[in-house]
Coordinates of C-alpha atoms in Angstrom, one line a residue:
M1 CA 143.8 100.4 -106.5
D2 CA 140.6 98.3 -106.6
S3 CA 140.3 98.7 -102.8
I4 CA 140.5 102.5 -103.0
H5 CA 138.0 102.5 -105.9
T6 CA 135.6 100.3 -103.9
K7 CA 135.9 102.4 -100.8
N8 CA 135.2 105.6 -102.7
S9 CA 132.2 104.0 -104.5
G10 CA 130.8 102.9 -101.2
S11 CA 131.2 106.3 -99.7
L12 CA 129.5 107.9 -102.6
L13 CA 126.6 105.4 -102.4
R14 CA 126.2 106.1 -98.7
T15 CA 126.3 109.9 -99.3
A16 CA 123.6 109.5 -102.0
M17 CA 121.4 107.4 -99.7
V18 CA 121.7 110.0 -96.9
L19 CA 120.8 112.8 -99.3
V20 CA 117.8 110.8 -100.6
C21 CA 116.6 110.2 -97.0
I22 CA 117.0 113.9 -96.1
F23 CA 115.0 114.9 -99.2
F24 CA 112.3 112.4 -98.4
L25 CA 112.0 113.6 -94.8
A26 CA 111.9 117.2 -96.0
V27 CA 109.1 116.5 -98.4
C28 CA 107.1 114.6 -95.8
T29 CA 107.6 117.3 -93.3
V30 CA 106.5 120.0 -95.7
G31 CA 103.4 117.9 -96.6
C32 CA 102.5 117.4 -92.9
D33 CA 103.0 121.1 -92.3
D34 CA 100.7 122.0 -95.3
E35 CA 98.0 119.5 -94.0
D36 CA 98.3 120.9 -90.5
S37 CA 98.1 124.5 -91.8
S38 CA 95.0 123.7 -94.0
A39 CA 93.2 121.9 -91.1
S40 CA 94.0 124.8 -88.8
K41 CA 92.7 127.4 -91.3
L42 CA 89.5 125.3 -91.8
E43 CA 88.8 125.3 -88.1
E44 CA 89.5 129.0 -87.8
A45 CA 87.1 129.6 -90.7
K46 CA 84.4 127.6 -89.0
I47 CA 84.8 129.7 -85.9
A48 CA 84.7 132.9 -88.0
L49 CA 81.6 131.6 -89.7
D50 CA 79.9 130.9 -86.4
E51 CA 80.8 134.5 -85.2
G52 CA 79.4 136.0 -88.4
D53 CA 82.8 137.1 -89.6
Y54 CA 82.2 135.9 -93.2
E55 CA 84.9 137.9 -94.9
R56 CA 87.6 136.4 -92.6
A57 CA 86.2 132.9 -93.3
E58 CA 86.5 133.6 -97.0
D59 CA 90.1 134.9 -96.6
L60 CA 91.1 131.8 -94.7
L61 CA 89.6 129.4 -97.2
E62 CA 90.3 131.1 -100.5
G63 CA 92.3 128.7 -102.7
M64 CA 91.5 125.5 -100.7
T65 CA 89.8 122.7 -102.6
G66 CA 88.7 120.1 -100.1
A67 CA 84.9 119.2 -100.0
E68 CA 84.5 120.5 -96.4
A69 CA 86.4 123.7 -97.1
L70 CA 84.4 124.4 -100.2
G71 CA 81.2 123.9 -98.3
V72 CA 82.2 126.3 -95.6
L73 CA 83.4 128.8 -98.2
A74 CA 80.0 128.6 -99.9
S75 CA 78.4 129.5 -96.5
A76 CA 80.9 132.4 -96.1
Y77 CA 79.8 133.9 -99.5
A78 CA 76.1 133.4 -98.7
G79 CA 76.7 135.0 -95.3
Q80 CA 78.0 138.2 -96.9
V81 CA 74.8 138.3 -98.9
G82 CA 72.9 138.1 -95.6
I83 CA 71.8 134.4 -96.0
D84 CA 72.4 132.1 -93.0
T85 CA 70.7 128.8 -93.8
F86 CA 70.5 127.7 -90.2
E87 CA 69.1 131.0 -89.1
I88 CA 66.4 131.0 -91.8
L89 CA 65.4 127.4 -90.9
G90 CA 65.4 128.3 -87.2
Q91 CA 63.1 131.3 -87.7
L92 CA 60.7 129.1 -89.6
D93 CA 60.7 126.5 -86.9
D94 CA 60.0 129.2 -84.3
G95 CA 57.2 130.6 -86.4
D96 CA 59.0 133.9 -86.9
T97 CA 58.8 135.0 -90.5
S98 CA 58.9 138.7 -89.7
G99 CA 55.4 139.3 -91.0
N100 CA 56.1 138.1 -94.5
D101 CA 53.3 139.0 -96.9
G102 CA 54.4 136.9 -99.8
S103 CA 56.6 134.0 -100.8
I104 CA 59.6 136.1 -101.8
D105 CA 59.5 138.3 -98.7
L106 CA 61.1 135.6 -96.5
I107 CA 64.4 136.2 -98.3
G108 CA 63.8 139.6 -99.8
K109 CA 63.6 141.4 -96.5
I110 CA 66.9 139.8 -95.3
L111 CA 68.7 141.2 -98.4
G112 CA 68.0 144.8 -97.6
T113 CA 70.4 146.9 -95.6
S114 CA 67.7 147.8 -93.0
G115 CA 65.8 144.5 -92.9
D116 CA 63.1 145.8 -95.1
G117 CA 64.3 144.6 -98.5
R118 CA 65.6 148.0 -99.6
L119 CA 68.9 147.8 -101.5
S120 CA 70.9 150.0 -103.9
C121 CA 71.4 148.7 -107.4
L122 CA 75.1 148.5 -106.7
G123 CA 74.3 146.4 -103.6
V124 CA 72.1 144.2 -105.8
Q125 CA 75.0 143.6 -108.2
T126 CA 77.5 142.9 -105.4
K127 CA 75.2 140.5 -103.7
S128 CA 74.3 138.8 -106.9
S129 CA 78.0 138.1 -107.6
L130 CA 78.5 136.7 -104.1
M131 CA 75.4 134.5 -104.5
D132 CA 76.8 133.1 -107.7
L133 CA 80.0 132.2 -105.9
A134 CA 78.1 130.6 -103.1
K135 CA 76.2 128.3 -105.5
T136 CA 79.3 127.5 -107.4
K137 CA 81.3 126.5 -104.3
L138 CA 78.5 124.5 -102.8
I139 CA 78.2 122.4 -106.0
A140 CA 82.0 122.1 -106.2
S141 CA 82.0 120.7 -102.7
A142 CA 80.1 117.7 -104.2
G143 CA 82.6 117.2 -107.0
G144 CA 80.7 119.6 -109.4
S145 CA 77.5 117.4 -109.4
V146 CA 74.3 118.8 -108.0
S147 CA 72.9 115.3 -107.6
A148 CA 75.8 114.3 -105.5
L149 CA 74.9 116.8 -102.8
D150 CA 73.2 115.3 -99.7
K151 CA 69.7 116.2 -98.5
D152 CA 71.0 119.2 -96.5
G153 CA 73.0 120.3 -99.5
H154 CA 69.9 120.3 -101.6
V155 CA 68.0 122.3 -99.1
Q156 CA 70.9 124.8 -98.9
L157 CA 71.1 125.0 -102.7
G158 CA 67.3 125.6 -102.8
I159 CA 67.7 128.6 -100.4
Y160 CA 70.5 129.9 -102.5
G161 CA 68.5 129.5 -105.7
F162 CA 65.5 131.2 -104.2
T163 CA 67.8 134.1 -103.1
D164 CA 69.5 134.3 -106.5
F165 CA 66.1 134.5 -108.2
I166 CA 65.2 137.5 -106.1
L167 CA 68.6 139.1 -106.9
V168 CA 68.1 138.5 -110.7
T169 CA 64.8 140.2 -110.3
G170 CA 66.5 143.1 -108.6
E171 CA 69.0 143.4 -111.5
I172 CA 66.1 143.4 -114.0
I173 CA 64.1 146.1 -112.2
C174 CA 67.3 148.1 -111.6
Y175 CA 68.0 148.2 -115.3
K176 CA 64.3 149.2 -116.1
F177 CA 63.7 151.7 -113.4
G178 CA 67.2 152.8 -112.2
G179 CA 68.4 153.8 -115.6
G180 CA 72.0 152.8 -114.8
D181 CA 72.1 154.7 -111.5
A182 CA 74.1 152.5 -109.1
Q183 CA 72.6 154.3 -106.1
F184 CA 69.0 153.9 -107.2
E185 CA 67.2 151.8 -104.6
V186 CA 64.8 148.9 -105.0
T187 CA 62.8 147.2 -102.4
L188 CA 63.0 143.4 -102.9
T189 CA 59.6 142.5 -101.4
E190 CA 56.4 141.7 -103.3
A191 CA 54.8 145.0 -102.3
G192 CA 58.0 146.9 -103.1
I193 CA 58.3 145.4 -106.6
K194 CA 54.6 145.8 -107.4
A195 CA 54.7 149.4 -106.3
L196 CA 57.0 150.2 -109.3
A197 CA 54.5 149.6 -112.0
D198 CA 50.9 148.5 -112.7
D199 CA 52.1 146.4 -115.6
F200 CA 55.6 145.0 -116.3
E201 CA 54.9 144.2 -119.9
A202 CA 57.6 146.5 -121.2
I203 CA 60.4 145.1 -118.9
D204 CA 63.5 143.7 -120.6
V205 CA 64.7 140.1 -119.7
T206 CA 67.8 138.8 -121.4
E207 CA 68.4 135.2 -122.4
D208 CA 71.1 134.9 -119.8
Q209 CA 68.8 136.2 -117.1
L210 CA 66.1 133.7 -118.1
K211 CA 68.7 130.9 -118.0
R212 CA 69.6 131.9 -114.5
I213 CA 66.0 132.2 -113.4
N214 CA 65.3 128.6 -114.7
E215 CA 68.4 127.2 -113.0
D216 CA 67.4 128.8 -109.8
I217 CA 63.9 127.4 -110.1
D218 CA 65.4 123.9 -110.6
Y219 CA 67.4 124.4 -107.3
V220 CA 64.2 125.4 -105.5
M221 CA 62.5 122.3 -106.7
L222 CA 65.4 120.2 -105.5
G223 CA 65.2 121.9 -102.1
L224 CA 61.5 121.3 -101.9
S225 CA 62.0 117.6 -102.8
A226 CA 64.6 117.3 -100.0
L227 CA 62.4 119.1 -97.5
G228 CA 59.2 117.1 -98.0
T229 CA 55.9 118.9 -97.3
A230 CA 55.3 119.2 -93.6
N231 CA 57.4 122.4 -92.8
D232 CA 57.2 126.1 -93.3
L233 CA 60.1 126.4 -95.8
A234 CA 58.5 123.8 -98.0
E235 CA 55.3 125.9 -98.0
E236 CA 57.2 129.0 -99.0
F237 CA 58.9 127.1 -101.8
T238 CA 55.6 125.6 -103.0
M239 CA 53.9 129.0 -103.0
F240 CA 56.7 130.5 -105.0
L241 CA 56.7 127.7 -107.6
Q242 CA 52.9 127.9 -107.9
D243 CA 53.2 131.7 -108.5
I244 CA 55.9 131.5 -111.1
N245 CA 54.5 128.5 -113.0
S246 CA 51.3 130.2 -114.1
D247 CA 50.5 127.7 -116.9
N248 CA 51.2 124.6 -114.7
D249 CA 53.9 123.4 -117.0
E250 CA 55.3 120.2 -115.7
A251 CA 58.7 120.8 -117.2
M252 CA 58.8 124.1 -115.2
Y253 CA 60.6 126.1 -117.9
I254 CA 59.8 129.7 -117.4
N255 CA 59.7 132.0 -120.5
K256 CA 59.6 135.8 -120.5
D257 CA 55.8 136.0 -120.6
E258 CA 55.5 133.8 -117.6
Y259 CA 58.1 135.8 -115.7
I260 CA 56.2 139.0 -116.5
S261 CA 53.0 137.4 -115.4
F262 CA 54.6 136.5 -112.1
L263 CA 55.7 140.1 -111.6
N264 CA 52.2 141.4 -112.5
G265 CA 50.7 138.9 -110.0
L266 CA 52.7 140.0 -107.0
R267 CA 50.8 141.1 -104.0
S268 CA 50.8 144.8 -103.5

């Protein structure tokens, strides 16, 4: 009887060990498959990004959390806005700024559907949401810490902040001059904005918009610090910061009056 009991116990033990091994191998295999799939999607997304297929890159990476994936996803969102960091830097290096007449024109002209800065208020809102996602994902790629971004990341965030500032301005002037019409068009260049009014004193700026404006300015300052001074983008950033900081406030907090002063001082 003891022999039979021992034999059965041993058989059950072996069966249990085999089942554990099978389960362990299955888990490992699924884990490897998931890793291979994520790596494959990341490579596909990079290719899509290089080809300008930003929506496909977004679709491939949505839900992924790795630092590299989040960085590529940030570029995919920015690409849908019209912002390609490397292209912008390349144009500046080549001396091609498309005849910019003011600091914000470098980005403003890119945002428009025809390369002239003209955009519907619905387009402003859509691109504003995408730009917010680009900033959020870029910062998330550094563990949620702006300071943890490397030098290139700070330059990228500076460009994103500069772009977002222009889009916030688009939202503000859409509300004032568009009267809620989603198809009302604004031209996000210095001359285009200035042409709307001789004086922007009566324009409305919410606390949330001011908060975003100041956050964007902080990002531009970070980008400028990372760039140094001997390059064209740094000159554009410097010009913008000088224009927006009319009272030379070292803390660089911009209130409503300073923002209005900035609008009134744009080159027509």
